[in-house]
Amino acid sequence: MSIYLDNNATTRVDSEVLQAMLPFFADQFGNPSSMHDIGAAAGAAMKTARQQLQALIGAKFDHEIIFTSGGTESNNTAILSALDVMPERSEIVTSAVEHPAVLTLCGHLEKTRGIKVHRIPVDQHGRLDLDAYRAALTHRVAIVSIMWANNETGTIFPVARLSEMAKNVGAIFHTDAVPAIGKLPVDLKSTAIDMLSLSGHKFHGPKGVGALYIKSGVPFHALIMGGHQQRNRRAGTENTPGIVGLGKAAELALWRMDEEITWVKSLRDRLEEGLLKRIPKTFVTGDPLARLPNTTNVVFEGIGSEAVQFLLNRHGIACASGSACSSGSSRQSHVLEAMNPDAAALGAVRFSFSHFSREEDVDQVLEVIPGIVMKLRGSFPFSAGGERRRIDNSAAAAR
Ligand SMILES: *Cc1c(COP(=O)(O)O)cnc(C)c1O
């Protein structure tokens, strides 16, 4: 694959991250819990990683961070912990557009434990319905879980304000910040956010490692029980190479933040302007004012997003249609469904950038995509029946 514009699904591990990790598979293989020098070296590396994350997210103390297996585990841990520490409360407030790592768990809790789940709706730009949010906040709510920014559309939620509102009713406020990390400045000290999830592989760290921030003083109950690792908050021998890589990725993300934001935004805007200029009946979903700088989600009216993605893939261009996490299935996007049910049936194409993205990538997309859209819309000059049928068949084969 020569052109990779699917960085909200996963990113390339930075070579500096890989180099930082390698010794921890070899000479520095110690168990951080061991009482000897080889173990202590691994423990020290983990402390460094914690501090690197602390700096990236503006946590007050390094011990506010626990390492997990990624965004999914962090989200599950936060929600289940809140229900455990506040057994007198039995409601959850979340949004209709969260990642399945939140929504699937909430659905399960609703079915098996009688938990009431408020899924706050969004408008056509993916913005949270603040009146509905306010109305759902009562002293029955154990936890509010609202993402910092949406992974499909890039729409940013006003989490600082939302966390203040949740605090007024004594609910724990958790945010899934997985797609926002490294693309937006985050300073937790200055907010009422109690818990935050992040994941290494979304910002050039390794897969299978992430973190959960738990503000000092917030009651917590471990999800994974066993040994005394991580102050009894997450049992199991730590993934030291992964944690070292996560820390390095955090350090690089902080160094690069301003430059990266400017770069990915310029590429994203170049692509959007080009698409809107070249292709009629095209629109961008997501909040035009508050959106992740690296993400665009585009609806080409009248044609299925999967067919567009499939044909772009044939040109060596990787992007996403619907949710990356459900790619391979032809399930429709719950995010688009919540925003614009009419558009949801056909879907949207998501392009997401990283600092490895290049201007040539954008130009290549702009060169091939008008032809693809015209063919699929059946207006290609030479596409009498035969050509069109061939495309339809290949699109179906992609599913
Ligand atoms: C990718 C993603 C996750 C899942 O993170 P993993 O580390 O892959 O488990 C959770 N939430 C959002 C918003 C994501 O984009």
mmCIF file of C-alpha atoms and ligand atoms in Angstrom:
data_model
loop_
_atom_site.group_PDB
_atom_site.id
_atom_site.type_symbol
_atom_site.label_atom_id
_atom_site.label_comp_id
_atom_site.label_asym_id
_atom_site.label_seq_id
_atom_site.Cartn_x
_atom_site.Cartn_y
_atom_site.Cartn_z
ATOM 1 C CA MET A 1 0.000 0.000 0.000
ATOM 2 C CA SER A 2 1.689 3.176 -1.091
ATOM 3 C CA ILE A 3 -0.704 5.817 0.270
ATOM 4 C CA TYR A 4 -1.972 5.421 3.819
ATOM 5 C CA LEU A 5 -4.761 7.789 4.840
ATOM 6 C CA ASP A 6 -6.339 5.667 7.557
ATOM 7 C CA ASN A 7 -4.487 6.934 10.604
ATOM 8 C CA ASN A 8 -7.563 6.912 12.848
ATOM 9 C CA ALA A 9 -7.625 3.125 12.458
ATOM 10 C CA THR A 10 -3.978 2.730 13.364
ATOM 11 C CA THR A 11 -0.625 4.394 12.740
ATOM 12 C CA ARG A 12 2.873 3.328 11.785
ATOM 13 C CA VAL A 13 5.183 2.799 14.760
ATOM 14 C CA ASP A 14 7.736 5.596 14.709
ATOM 15 C CA SER A 15 11.293 4.318 14.195
ATOM 16 C CA GLU A 16 12.414 6.101 17.385
ATOM 17 C CA VAL A 17 9.668 4.279 19.265
ATOM 18 C CA LEU A 18 10.782 0.950 17.861
ATOM 19 C CA GLN A 19 14.419 1.653 18.814
ATOM 20 C CA ALA A 20 13.388 2.575 22.352
ATOM 21 C CA MET A 21 11.446 -0.691 22.710
ATOM 22 C CA LEU A 22 14.016 -3.158 21.361
ATOM 23 C CA PRO A 23 16.302 -3.385 24.432
ATOM 24 C CA PHE A 24 13.314 -4.400 26.556
ATOM 25 C CA PHE A 25 12.912 -7.561 24.506
ATOM 26 C CA ALA A 26 16.622 -8.340 24.967
ATOM 27 C CA ASP A 27 19.117 -7.313 27.674
ATOM 28 C CA GLN A 28 16.564 -5.382 29.691
ATOM 29 C CA PHE A 29 14.062 -8.209 29.902
ATOM 30 C CA GLY A 30 13.486 -7.948 33.667
ATOM 31 C CA ASN A 31 10.189 -8.146 35.500
ATOM 32 C CA PRO A 32 9.529 -4.720 37.046
ATOM 33 C CA SER A 33 8.256 -6.403 40.234
ATOM 34 C CA SER A 34 11.515 -8.295 40.847
ATOM 35 C CA MET A 35 13.750 -7.194 43.732
ATOM 36 C CA HIS A 36 17.001 -7.227 41.748
ATOM 37 C CA ASP A 37 18.814 -4.857 39.429
ATOM 38 C CA ILE A 38 17.492 -6.411 36.223
ATOM 39 C CA GLY A 39 13.947 -5.953 37.458
ATOM 40 C CA ALA A 40 14.660 -2.468 38.781
ATOM 41 C CA ALA A 41 15.853 -1.327 35.344
ATOM 42 C CA ALA A 42 12.496 -2.310 33.856
ATOM 43 C CA GLY A 43 10.718 -0.569 36.742
ATOM 44 C CA ALA A 44 12.689 2.619 36.130
ATOM 45 C CA ALA A 45 11.825 2.547 32.433
ATOM 46 C CA MET A 46 8.164 2.230 33.316
ATOM 47 C CA LYS A 47 8.396 5.238 35.589
ATOM 48 C CA THR A 48 9.917 7.248 32.755
ATOM 49 C CA ALA A 49 7.049 6.205 30.479
ATOM 50 C CA ARG A 50 4.543 7.296 33.107
ATOM 51 C CA GLN A 51 6.199 10.702 33.295
ATOM 52 C CA GLN A 52 6.208 11.024 29.517
ATOM 53 C CA LEU A 53 2.453 10.406 29.476
ATOM 54 C CA GLN A 54 1.941 12.715 32.430
ATOM 55 C CA ALA A 55 3.584 15.513 30.453
ATOM 56 C CA LEU A 56 1.527 14.819 27.329
ATOM 57 C CA ILE A 57 -1.850 14.960 29.067
ATOM 58 C CA GLY A 58 -1.027 17.451 31.792
ATOM 59 C CA ALA A 59 -1.653 15.092 34.709
ATOM 60 C CA LYS A 60 -0.645 16.397 38.131
ATOM 61 C CA PHE A 61 1.105 13.204 39.321
ATOM 62 C CA ASP A 62 2.719 10.342 37.420
ATOM 63 C CA HIS A 63 0.918 7.797 39.597
ATOM 64 C CA GLU A 64 -2.383 8.957 38.109
ATOM 65 C CA ILE A 65 -1.560 6.786 35.092
ATOM 66 C CA ILE A 66 -2.061 3.032 34.848
ATOM 67 C CA PHE A 67 -0.999 1.025 31.831
ATOM 68 C CA THR A 68 -3.520 -1.212 30.116
ATOM 69 C CA SER A 69 -3.761 -3.267 26.931
ATOM 70 C CA GLY A 70 -5.232 -0.309 25.007
ATOM 71 C CA GLY A 71 -8.214 1.961 24.560
ATOM 72 C CA THR A 72 -10.788 -0.803 24.829
ATOM 73 C CA GLU A 73 -9.531 -2.050 28.188
ATOM 74 C CA SER A 74 -9.181 1.489 29.524
ATOM 75 C CA ASN A 75 -12.795 2.291 28.621
ATOM 76 C CA ASN A 76 -14.093 -0.956 30.142
ATOM 77 C CA THR A 77 -12.035 -0.386 33.298
ATOM 78 C CA ALA A 78 -13.311 3.173 33.803
ATOM 79 C CA ILE A 79 -16.991 2.343 33.426
ATOM 80 C CA LEU A 80 -16.968 -0.864 35.463
ATOM 81 C CA SER A 81 -14.922 0.796 38.202
ATOM 82 C CA ALA A 82 -17.416 3.649 38.583
ATOM 83 C CA LEU A 83 -20.323 1.213 38.947
ATOM 84 C CA ASP A 84 -18.336 -0.741 41.557
ATOM 85 C CA VAL A 85 -17.365 2.259 43.673
ATOM 86 C CA MET A 86 -20.839 3.831 43.561
ATOM 87 C CA PRO A 87 -23.202 0.885 44.021
ATOM 88 C CA GLU A 88 -26.008 3.227 45.062
ATOM 89 C CA ARG A 89 -26.033 4.742 41.555
ATOM 90 C CA SER A 90 -27.271 2.758 38.560
ATOM 91 C CA GLU A 91 -27.190 5.046 35.532
ATOM 92 C CA ILE A 92 -24.636 5.837 32.835
ATOM 93 C CA VAL A 93 -24.623 8.883 30.580
ATOM 94 C CA THR A 94 -22.837 8.506 27.257
ATOM 95 C CA SER A 95 -23.321 9.657 23.658
ATOM 96 C CA ALA A 96 -24.898 7.926 20.688
ATOM 97 C CA VAL A 97 -21.611 8.192 18.790
ATOM 98 C CA GLU A 98 -19.104 6.582 21.171
ATOM 99 C CA HIS A 99 -16.715 3.847 20.063
ATOM 100 C CA PRO A 100 -18.022 0.274 20.392
ATOM 101 C CA ALA A 101 -15.573 -0.106 23.303
ATOM 102 C CA VAL A 102 -18.043 2.022 25.272
ATOM 103 C CA LEU A 103 -21.383 1.337 23.602
ATOM 104 C CA THR A 104 -21.140 -2.450 23.516
ATOM 105 C CA LEU A 105 -20.270 -2.564 27.207
ATOM 106 C CA CYS A 106 -23.136 -0.178 28.033
ATOM 107 C CA GLY A 107 -25.586 -2.348 26.102
ATOM 108 C CA HIS A 108 -24.356 -5.392 27.997
ATOM 109 C CA LEU A 109 -24.738 -3.674 31.376
ATOM 110 C CA GLU A 110 -28.229 -2.592 30.437
ATOM 111 C CA LYS A 111 -29.224 -6.165 29.616
ATOM 112 C CA THR A 112 -27.447 -8.036 32.381
ATOM 113 C CA ARG A 113 -27.380 -5.613 35.304
ATOM 114 C CA GLY A 114 -30.397 -3.399 34.752
ATOM 115 C CA ILE A 115 -28.218 -0.312 34.368
ATOM 116 C CA LYS A 116 -30.021 2.619 32.737
ATOM 117 C CA VAL A 117 -28.011 4.044 29.854
ATOM 118 C CA HIS A 118 -28.634 7.555 28.498
ATOM 119 C CA ARG A 119 -27.259 7.765 24.949
ATOM 120 C CA ILE A 120 -27.256 11.509 24.309
ATOM 121 C CA PRO A 121 -28.109 12.318 20.692
ATOM 122 C CA VAL A 122 -26.097 14.552 18.352
ATOM 123 C CA ASP A 123 -27.066 16.982 15.587
ATOM 124 C CA GLN A 124 -26.190 16.661 11.886
ATOM 125 C CA HIS A 125 -22.632 17.882 12.558
ATOM 126 C CA GLY A 126 -22.189 15.375 15.366
ATOM 127 C CA ARG A 127 -22.508 17.975 18.153
ATOM 128 C CA LEU A 128 -23.894 16.799 21.471
ATOM 129 C CA ASP A 129 -27.441 17.823 22.420
ATOM 130 C CA LEU A 130 -26.595 19.851 25.538
ATOM 131 C CA ASP A 131 -30.204 20.093 26.720
ATOM 132 C CA ALA A 132 -30.580 16.330 26.638
ATOM 133 C CA TYR A 133 -27.228 16.021 28.420
ATOM 134 C CA ARG A 134 -28.288 18.418 31.166
ATOM 135 C CA ALA A 135 -31.590 16.592 31.582
ATOM 136 C CA ALA A 136 -29.884 13.196 31.971
ATOM 137 C CA LEU A 137 -27.553 14.391 34.734
ATOM 138 C CA THR A 138 -28.990 13.414 38.110
ATOM 139 C CA HIS A 139 -27.640 11.961 41.351
ATOM 140 C CA ARG A 140 -28.482 8.508 39.977
ATOM 141 C CA VAL A 141 -25.634 8.754 37.458
ATOM 142 C CA ALA A 142 -22.449 6.881 38.437
ATOM 143 C CA ILE A 143 -20.401 7.794 35.390
ATOM 144 C CA VAL A 144 -20.499 10.009 32.342
ATOM 145 C CA SER A 145 -18.431 8.691 29.440
ATOM 146 C CA ILE A 146 -18.159 11.097 26.510
ATOM 147 C CA MET A 147 -15.357 10.961 23.962
ATOM 148 C CA TRP A 148 -12.978 13.888 23.532
ATOM 149 C CA ALA A 149 -13.380 13.717 19.754
ATOM 150 C CA ASN A 150 -15.154 11.334 17.450
ATOM 151 C CA ASN A 151 -12.948 8.914 15.531
ATOM 152 C CA GLU A 152 -15.156 8.854 12.409
ATOM 153 C CA THR A 153 -16.073 12.518 11.915
ATOM 154 C CA GLY A 154 -13.450 14.279 14.020
ATOM 155 C CA THR A 155 -16.106 16.340 15.838
ATOM 156 C CA ILE A 156 -14.701 17.589 19.154
ATOM 157 C CA PHE A 157 -16.852 17.521 22.278
ATOM 158 C CA PRO A 158 -16.580 20.277 24.918
ATOM 159 C CA VAL A 159 -15.348 17.811 27.550
ATOM 160 C CA ALA A 160 -14.009 20.419 29.972
ATOM 161 C CA ARG A 161 -17.460 21.983 30.235
ATOM 162 C CA LEU A 162 -19.228 18.602 30.242
ATOM 163 C CA SER A 163 -17.012 17.427 33.107
ATOM 164 C CA GLU A 164 -17.924 20.480 35.197
ATOM 165 C CA MET A 165 -21.598 19.724 34.680
ATOM 166 C CA ALA A 166 -21.131 16.071 35.692
ATOM 167 C CA LYS A 167 -19.274 17.157 38.819
ATOM 168 C CA ASN A 168 -22.348 19.111 39.944
ATOM 169 C CA VAL A 169 -24.268 15.855 40.370
ATOM 170 C CA GLY A 170 -21.321 13.952 41.833
ATOM 171 C CA ALA A 171 -20.859 11.659 38.843
ATOM 172 C CA ILE A 172 -17.432 10.443 37.720
ATOM 173 C CA PHE A 173 -16.502 11.945 34.352
ATOM 174 C CA HIS A 174 -14.592 9.719 31.926
ATOM 175 C CA THR A 175 -13.475 10.621 28.422
ATOM 176 C CA ASP A 176 -12.317 8.314 25.632
ATOM 177 C CA ALA A 177 -9.546 10.522 24.241
ATOM 178 C CA VAL A 178 -8.035 7.887 21.958
ATOM 179 C CA PRO A 179 -8.326 9.806 18.652
ATOM 180 C CA ALA A 180 -7.541 13.189 20.227
ATOM 181 C CA ILE A 181 -4.178 12.348 21.773
ATOM 182 C CA GLY A 182 -1.323 13.981 19.889
ATOM 183 C CA LYS A 183 -3.735 15.997 17.746
ATOM 184 C CA LEU A 184 -5.134 18.333 20.374
ATOM 185 C CA PRO A 185 -3.477 19.908 23.401
ATOM 186 C CA VAL A 186 -4.710 18.158 26.550
ATOM 187 C CA ASP A 187 -4.176 19.644 30.015
ATOM 188 C CA LEU A 188 -6.075 17.607 32.580
ATOM 189 C CA LYS A 189 -4.936 19.623 35.610
ATOM 190 C CA SER A 190 -7.127 22.477 34.463
ATOM 191 C CA THR A 191 -10.295 20.362 34.049
ATOM 192 C CA ALA A 192 -12.724 18.369 36.188
ATOM 193 C CA ILE A 193 -12.090 15.225 34.104
ATOM 194 C CA ASP A 194 -11.691 12.228 36.429
ATOM 195 C CA MET A 195 -10.605 9.549 33.979
ATOM 196 C CA LEU A 196 -9.205 9.473 30.446
ATOM 197 C CA SER A 197 -8.438 6.609 28.056
ATOM 198 C CA LEU A 198 -5.665 6.630 25.473
ATOM 199 C CA SER A 199 -4.108 4.072 23.148
ATOM 200 C CA GLY A 200 -0.540 3.785 21.854
ATOM 201 C CA HIS A 201 -1.199 2.620 18.319
ATOM 202 C CA LYS A 202 -3.233 5.695 17.417
ATOM 203 C CA PHE A 203 -0.226 7.984 17.824
ATOM 204 C CA HIS A 204 2.723 6.023 16.442
ATOM 205 C CA GLY A 205 3.186 3.757 19.445
ATOM 206 C CA PRO A 206 2.741 -0.024 19.486
ATOM 207 C CA LYS A 207 -0.551 -1.891 19.421
ATOM 208 C CA GLY A 208 -1.880 -3.629 22.512
ATOM 209 C CA VAL A 209 -0.797 -0.983 25.010
ATOM 210 C CA GLY A 210 -2.599 2.064 26.330
ATOM 211 C CA ALA A 211 -3.286 3.901 29.535
ATOM 212 C CA LEU A 212 -6.039 5.016 31.839
ATOM 213 C CA TYR A 213 -5.626 8.289 33.702
ATOM 214 C CA ILE A 214 -7.330 8.297 37.102
ATOM 215 C CA LYS A 215 -7.287 11.646 38.844
ATOM 216 C CA SER A 216 -5.724 11.467 42.282
ATOM 217 C CA GLY A 217 -8.457 10.966 44.909
ATOM 218 C CA VAL A 218 -11.043 9.511 42.529
ATOM 219 C CA PRO A 219 -12.285 6.194 43.936
ATOM 220 C CA PHE A 220 -11.246 3.260 41.781
ATOM 221 C CA HIS A 221 -11.782 -0.465 41.578
ATOM 222 C CA ALA A 222 -9.520 -2.673 39.465
ATOM 223 C CA LEU A 223 -10.936 -4.593 36.541
ATOM 224 C CA ILE A 224 -8.091 -7.096 36.210
ATOM 225 C CA MET A 225 -7.387 -8.715 39.565
ATOM 226 C CA GLY A 226 -4.370 -10.749 40.555
ATOM 227 C CA GLY A 227 -0.925 -9.603 41.678
ATOM 228 C CA HIS A 228 0.035 -6.276 43.186
ATOM 229 C CA GLN A 229 1.282 -4.644 39.999
ATOM 230 C CA GLN A 230 0.570 -0.944 39.394
ATOM 231 C CA ARG A 231 -0.471 -0.331 43.016
ATOM 232 C CA ASN A 232 -3.132 -3.039 42.812
ATOM 233 C CA ARG A 233 -4.909 -1.151 40.067
ATOM 234 C CA ARG A 234 -4.144 -3.442 37.148
ATOM 235 C CA ALA A 235 -2.782 -6.892 37.857
ATOM 236 C CA GLY A 236 -0.519 -8.817 35.520
ATOM 237 C CA THR A 237 3.155 -8.503 34.632
ATOM 238 C CA GLU A 238 3.520 -5.250 32.768
ATOM 239 C CA ASN A 239 4.150 -5.149 29.029
ATOM 240 C CA THR A 240 7.437 -3.298 29.518
ATOM 241 C CA PRO A 241 8.510 -3.073 25.851
ATOM 242 C CA GLY A 242 5.042 -1.784 24.938
ATOM 243 C CA ILE A 243 4.970 0.647 27.837
ATOM 244 C CA VAL A 244 8.409 2.008 26.937
ATOM 245 C CA GLY A 245 7.175 2.450 23.350
ATOM 246 C CA LEU A 246 4.016 4.172 24.530
ATOM 247 C CA GLY A 247 6.080 6.576 26.635
ATOM 248 C CA LYS A 248 8.404 7.373 23.743
ATOM 249 C CA ALA A 249 5.422 7.943 21.439
ATOM 250 C CA ALA A 250 3.971 10.340 24.030
ATOM 251 C CA GLU A 251 7.255 12.241 24.222
ATOM 252 C CA LEU A 252 7.433 12.562 20.423
ATOM 253 C CA ALA A 253 3.766 13.586 20.210
ATOM 254 C CA LEU A 254 4.340 16.382 22.713
ATOM 255 C CA TRP A 255 7.470 17.622 20.919
ATOM 256 C CA ARG A 256 5.756 17.585 17.554
ATOM 257 C CA MET A 257 2.295 18.714 18.557
ATOM 258 C CA ASP A 258 2.227 22.245 17.101
ATOM 259 C CA GLU A 259 4.043 21.287 13.936
ATOM 260 C CA GLU A 260 1.950 18.164 13.472
ATOM 261 C CA ILE A 261 -1.356 19.977 13.943
ATOM 262 C CA THR A 262 -0.391 22.565 11.330
ATOM 263 C CA TRP A 263 0.826 19.897 8.900
ATOM 264 C CA VAL A 264 -2.100 17.462 9.059
ATOM 265 C CA LYS A 265 -4.591 20.319 8.967
ATOM 266 C CA SER A 266 -3.019 21.740 5.820
ATOM 267 C CA LEU A 267 -3.203 18.339 4.103
ATOM 268 C CA ARG A 268 -6.739 17.716 5.298
ATOM 269 C CA ASP A 269 -7.911 21.141 4.093
ATOM 270 C CA ARG A 270 -6.148 20.675 0.749
ATOM 271 C CA LEU A 271 -7.997 17.391 0.269
ATOM 272 C CA GLU A 272 -11.370 18.761 1.353
ATOM 273 C CA GLU A 273 -11.141 21.833 -0.840
ATOM 274 C CA GLY A 274 -10.065 19.721 -3.795
ATOM 275 C CA LEU A 275 -12.867 17.203 -3.337
ATOM 276 C CA LEU A 276 -15.576 19.825 -2.896
ATOM 277 C CA LYS A 277 -14.335 21.736 -5.928
ATOM 278 C CA ARG A 278 -14.009 18.740 -8.231
ATOM 279 C CA ILE A 279 -16.983 16.608 -7.244
ATOM 280 C CA PRO A 280 -20.536 17.950 -7.149
ATOM 281 C CA LYS A 281 -23.016 16.752 -4.529
ATOM 282 C CA THR A 282 -20.330 16.106 -1.975
ATOM 283 C CA PHE A 283 -20.305 17.211 1.629
ATOM 284 C CA VAL A 284 -18.184 16.917 4.721
ATOM 285 C CA THR A 285 -19.780 15.561 7.892
ATOM 286 C CA GLY A 286 -18.472 16.686 11.272
ATOM 287 C CA ASP A 287 -18.385 20.040 12.997
ATOM 288 C CA PRO A 288 -16.882 22.684 10.683
ATOM 289 C CA LEU A 289 -15.692 24.667 13.714
ATOM 290 C CA ALA A 290 -14.558 22.064 16.243
ATOM 291 C CA ARG A 291 -12.950 19.143 14.470
ATOM 292 C CA LEU A 292 -9.781 17.071 14.784
ATOM 293 C CA PRO A 293 -7.175 18.601 12.457
ATOM 294 C CA ASN A 294 -6.298 15.267 10.832
ATOM 295 C CA THR A 295 -9.744 13.895 9.984
ATOM 296 C CA THR A 296 -12.243 14.378 7.205
ATOM 297 C CA ASN A 297 -15.354 12.304 6.609
ATOM 298 C CA VAL A 298 -16.951 12.822 3.224
ATOM 299 C CA VAL A 299 -20.323 11.849 1.786
ATOM 300 C CA PHE A 300 -20.539 11.432 -2.002
ATOM 301 C CA GLU A 301 -24.275 11.606 -2.547
ATOM 302 C CA GLY A 302 -25.856 8.699 -4.358
ATOM 303 C CA ILE A 303 -23.010 6.186 -4.054
ATOM 304 C CA GLY A 304 -21.915 3.744 -1.399
ATOM 305 C CA SER A 305 -18.787 4.643 0.569
ATOM 306 C CA GLU A 306 -17.583 1.046 0.521
ATOM 307 C CA ALA A 307 -17.458 1.012 -3.264
ATOM 308 C CA VAL A 308 -15.394 4.217 -3.225
ATOM 309 C CA GLN A 309 -13.048 2.769 -0.646
ATOM 310 C CA PHE A 310 -12.729 -0.456 -2.618
ATOM 311 C CA LEU A 311 -11.785 1.330 -5.829
ATOM 312 C CA LEU A 312 -9.371 3.678 -4.027
ATOM 313 C CA ASN A 313 -7.742 0.604 -2.542
ATOM 314 C CA ARG A 314 -7.175 -0.704 -6.079
ATOM 315 C CA HIS A 315 -5.264 2.495 -6.751
ATOM 316 C CA GLY A 316 -3.089 1.828 -3.713
ATOM 317 C CA ILE A 317 -4.901 4.316 -1.498
ATOM 318 C CA ALA A 318 -5.981 3.213 1.978
ATOM 319 C CA CYS A 319 -8.867 5.023 3.634
ATOM 320 C CA ALA A 320 -11.926 3.942 5.628
ATOM 321 C CA SER A 321 -15.633 3.732 5.013
ATOM 322 C CA GLY A 322 -17.791 3.720 8.107
ATOM 323 C CA SER A 323 -15.927 2.675 11.216
ATOM 324 C CA ALA A 324 -12.492 1.154 10.824
ATOM 325 C CA CYS A 325 -13.276 -1.178 13.645
ATOM 326 C CA SER A 326 -16.128 -2.664 11.657
ATOM 327 C CA SER A 327 -14.333 -2.734 8.320
ATOM 328 C CA GLY A 328 -14.713 -6.052 6.646
ATOM 329 C CA SER A 329 -18.350 -6.028 7.614
ATOM 330 C CA SER A 330 -20.868 -3.956 5.711
ATOM 331 C CA ARG A 331 -22.533 -2.749 8.879
ATOM 332 C CA GLN A 332 -23.638 0.823 8.650
ATOM 333 C CA SER A 333 -22.015 3.472 10.776
ATOM 334 C CA HIS A 334 -23.858 4.165 14.046
ATOM 335 C CA VAL A 335 -22.179 7.578 14.061
ATOM 336 C CA LEU A 336 -23.566 8.650 10.702
ATOM 337 C CA GLU A 337 -26.880 7.089 11.617
ATOM 338 C CA ALA A 338 -27.081 9.316 14.704
ATOM 339 C CA MET A 339 -26.145 12.416 12.673
ATOM 340 C CA ASN A 340 -27.895 11.942 9.385
ATOM 341 C CA PRO A 341 -29.960 8.769 8.909
ATOM 342 C CA ASP A 342 -30.469 9.554 5.205
ATOM 343 C CA ALA A 343 -26.739 9.535 4.544
ATOM 344 C CA ALA A 344 -26.090 6.523 6.754
ATOM 345 C CA ALA A 345 -27.355 3.932 4.301
ATOM 346 C CA LEU A 346 -24.658 4.840 1.780
ATOM 347 C CA GLY A 347 -21.997 5.830 4.280
ATOM 348 C CA ALA A 348 -19.097 8.249 4.264
ATOM 349 C CA VAL A 349 -15.443 7.916 3.320
ATOM 350 C CA ARG A 350 -12.944 8.848 6.019
ATOM 351 C CA PHE A 351 -9.456 10.115 5.287
ATOM 352 C CA SER A 352 -7.216 10.551 8.317
ATOM 353 C CA PHE A 353 -3.700 11.958 8.253
ATOM 354 C CA SER A 354 -0.542 11.683 10.331
ATOM 355 C CA HIS A 355 2.785 13.478 10.203
ATOM 356 C CA PHE A 356 3.995 10.749 7.827
ATOM 357 C CA SER A 357 1.361 11.857 5.274
ATOM 358 C CA ARG A 358 2.593 13.767 2.238
ATOM 359 C CA GLU A 359 1.210 16.357 -0.141
ATOM 360 C CA GLU A 360 1.642 13.881 -3.010
ATOM 361 C CA ASP A 361 -0.757 11.559 -1.213
ATOM 362 C CA VAL A 362 -3.475 14.187 -1.337
ATOM 363 C CA ASP A 363 -2.758 15.037 -4.954
ATOM 364 C CA GLN A 364 -2.936 11.365 -5.912
ATOM 365 C CA VAL A 365 -6.348 11.003 -4.247
ATOM 366 C CA LEU A 366 -7.590 14.135 -5.976
ATOM 367 C CA GLU A 367 -6.413 12.775 -9.291
ATOM 368 C CA VAL A 368 -8.187 9.419 -9.130
ATOM 369 C CA ILE A 369 -11.278 10.066 -7.067
ATOM 370 C CA PRO A 370 -13.353 12.195 -9.481
ATOM 371 C CA GLY A 371 -13.236 9.359 -12.032
ATOM 372 C CA ILE A 372 -14.193 6.793 -9.390
ATOM 373 C CA VAL A 373 -17.152 8.831 -8.214
ATOM 374 C CA MET A 374 -18.309 9.526 -11.774
ATOM 375 C CA LYS A 375 -18.121 5.853 -12.678
ATOM 376 C CA LEU A 376 -20.056 4.822 -9.610
ATOM 377 C CA ARG A 377 -22.669 7.485 -10.229
ATOM 378 C CA GLY A 378 -23.024 6.116 -13.726
ATOM 379 C CA SER A 379 -22.166 9.353 -15.453
ATOM 380 C CA PHE A 380 -18.818 8.271 -16.840
ATOM 381 C CA PRO A 381 -19.047 9.024 -20.570
ATOM 382 C CA PHE A 382 -18.115 5.502 -21.687
ATOM 383 C CA SER A 383 -19.884 3.613 -18.938
ATOM 384 C CA ALA A 384 -22.894 2.223 -20.662
ATOM 385 C CA GLY A 385 -24.253 -0.777 -18.725
ATOM 386 C CA GLY A 386 -21.249 -3.109 -18.992
ATOM 387 C CA GLU A 387 -18.742 -0.878 -17.272
ATOM 388 C CA ARG A 388 -21.155 0.006 -14.531
ATOM 389 C CA ARG A 389 -22.094 -3.573 -13.852
ATOM 390 C CA ARG A 390 -18.456 -4.552 -13.573
ATOM 391 C CA ILE A 391 -17.879 -1.911 -10.886
ATOM 392 C CA ASP A 392 -20.981 -2.944 -8.994
ATOM 393 C CA ASN A 393 -19.827 -6.557 -8.978
ATOM 394 C CA SER A 394 -16.374 -5.707 -7.750
ATOM 395 C CA ALA A 395 -17.806 -3.541 -5.004
ATOM 396 C CA ALA A 396 -20.034 -6.384 -3.901
ATOM 397 C CA ALA A 397 -17.058 -8.740 -3.938
ATOM 398 C CA ALA A 398 -15.287 -6.457 -1.502
ATOM 399 C CA ARG A 399 -17.809 -7.151 1.202
HETATM 400 C C1 LIG B 1 -9.216 2.940 18.386
HETATM 401 C C2 LIG B 1 -10.187 3.427 19.373
HETATM 402 C C3 LIG B 1 -10.437 2.710 20.556
HETATM 403 C C4 LIG B 1 -9.841 1.357 20.818
HETATM 404 O O1 LIG B 1 -8.494 1.387 21.181
HETATM 405 P P1 LIG B 1 -7.673 0.009 21.147
HETATM 406 O O2 LIG B 1 -6.346 0.370 21.708
HETATM 407 O O3 LIG B 1 -7.621 -0.399 19.705
HETATM 408 O O4 LIG B 1 -8.411 -0.967 21.996
HETATM 409 C C5 LIG B 1 -11.310 3.232 21.468
HETATM 410 N N1 LIG B 1 -11.929 4.402 21.247
HETATM 411 C C6 LIG B 1 -11.726 5.117 20.128
HETATM 412 C C7 LIG B 1 -12.460 6.400 19.963
HETATM 413 C C8 LIG B 1 -10.862 4.654 19.147
HETATM 414 O O5 LIG B 1 -10.686 5.373 18.034
#
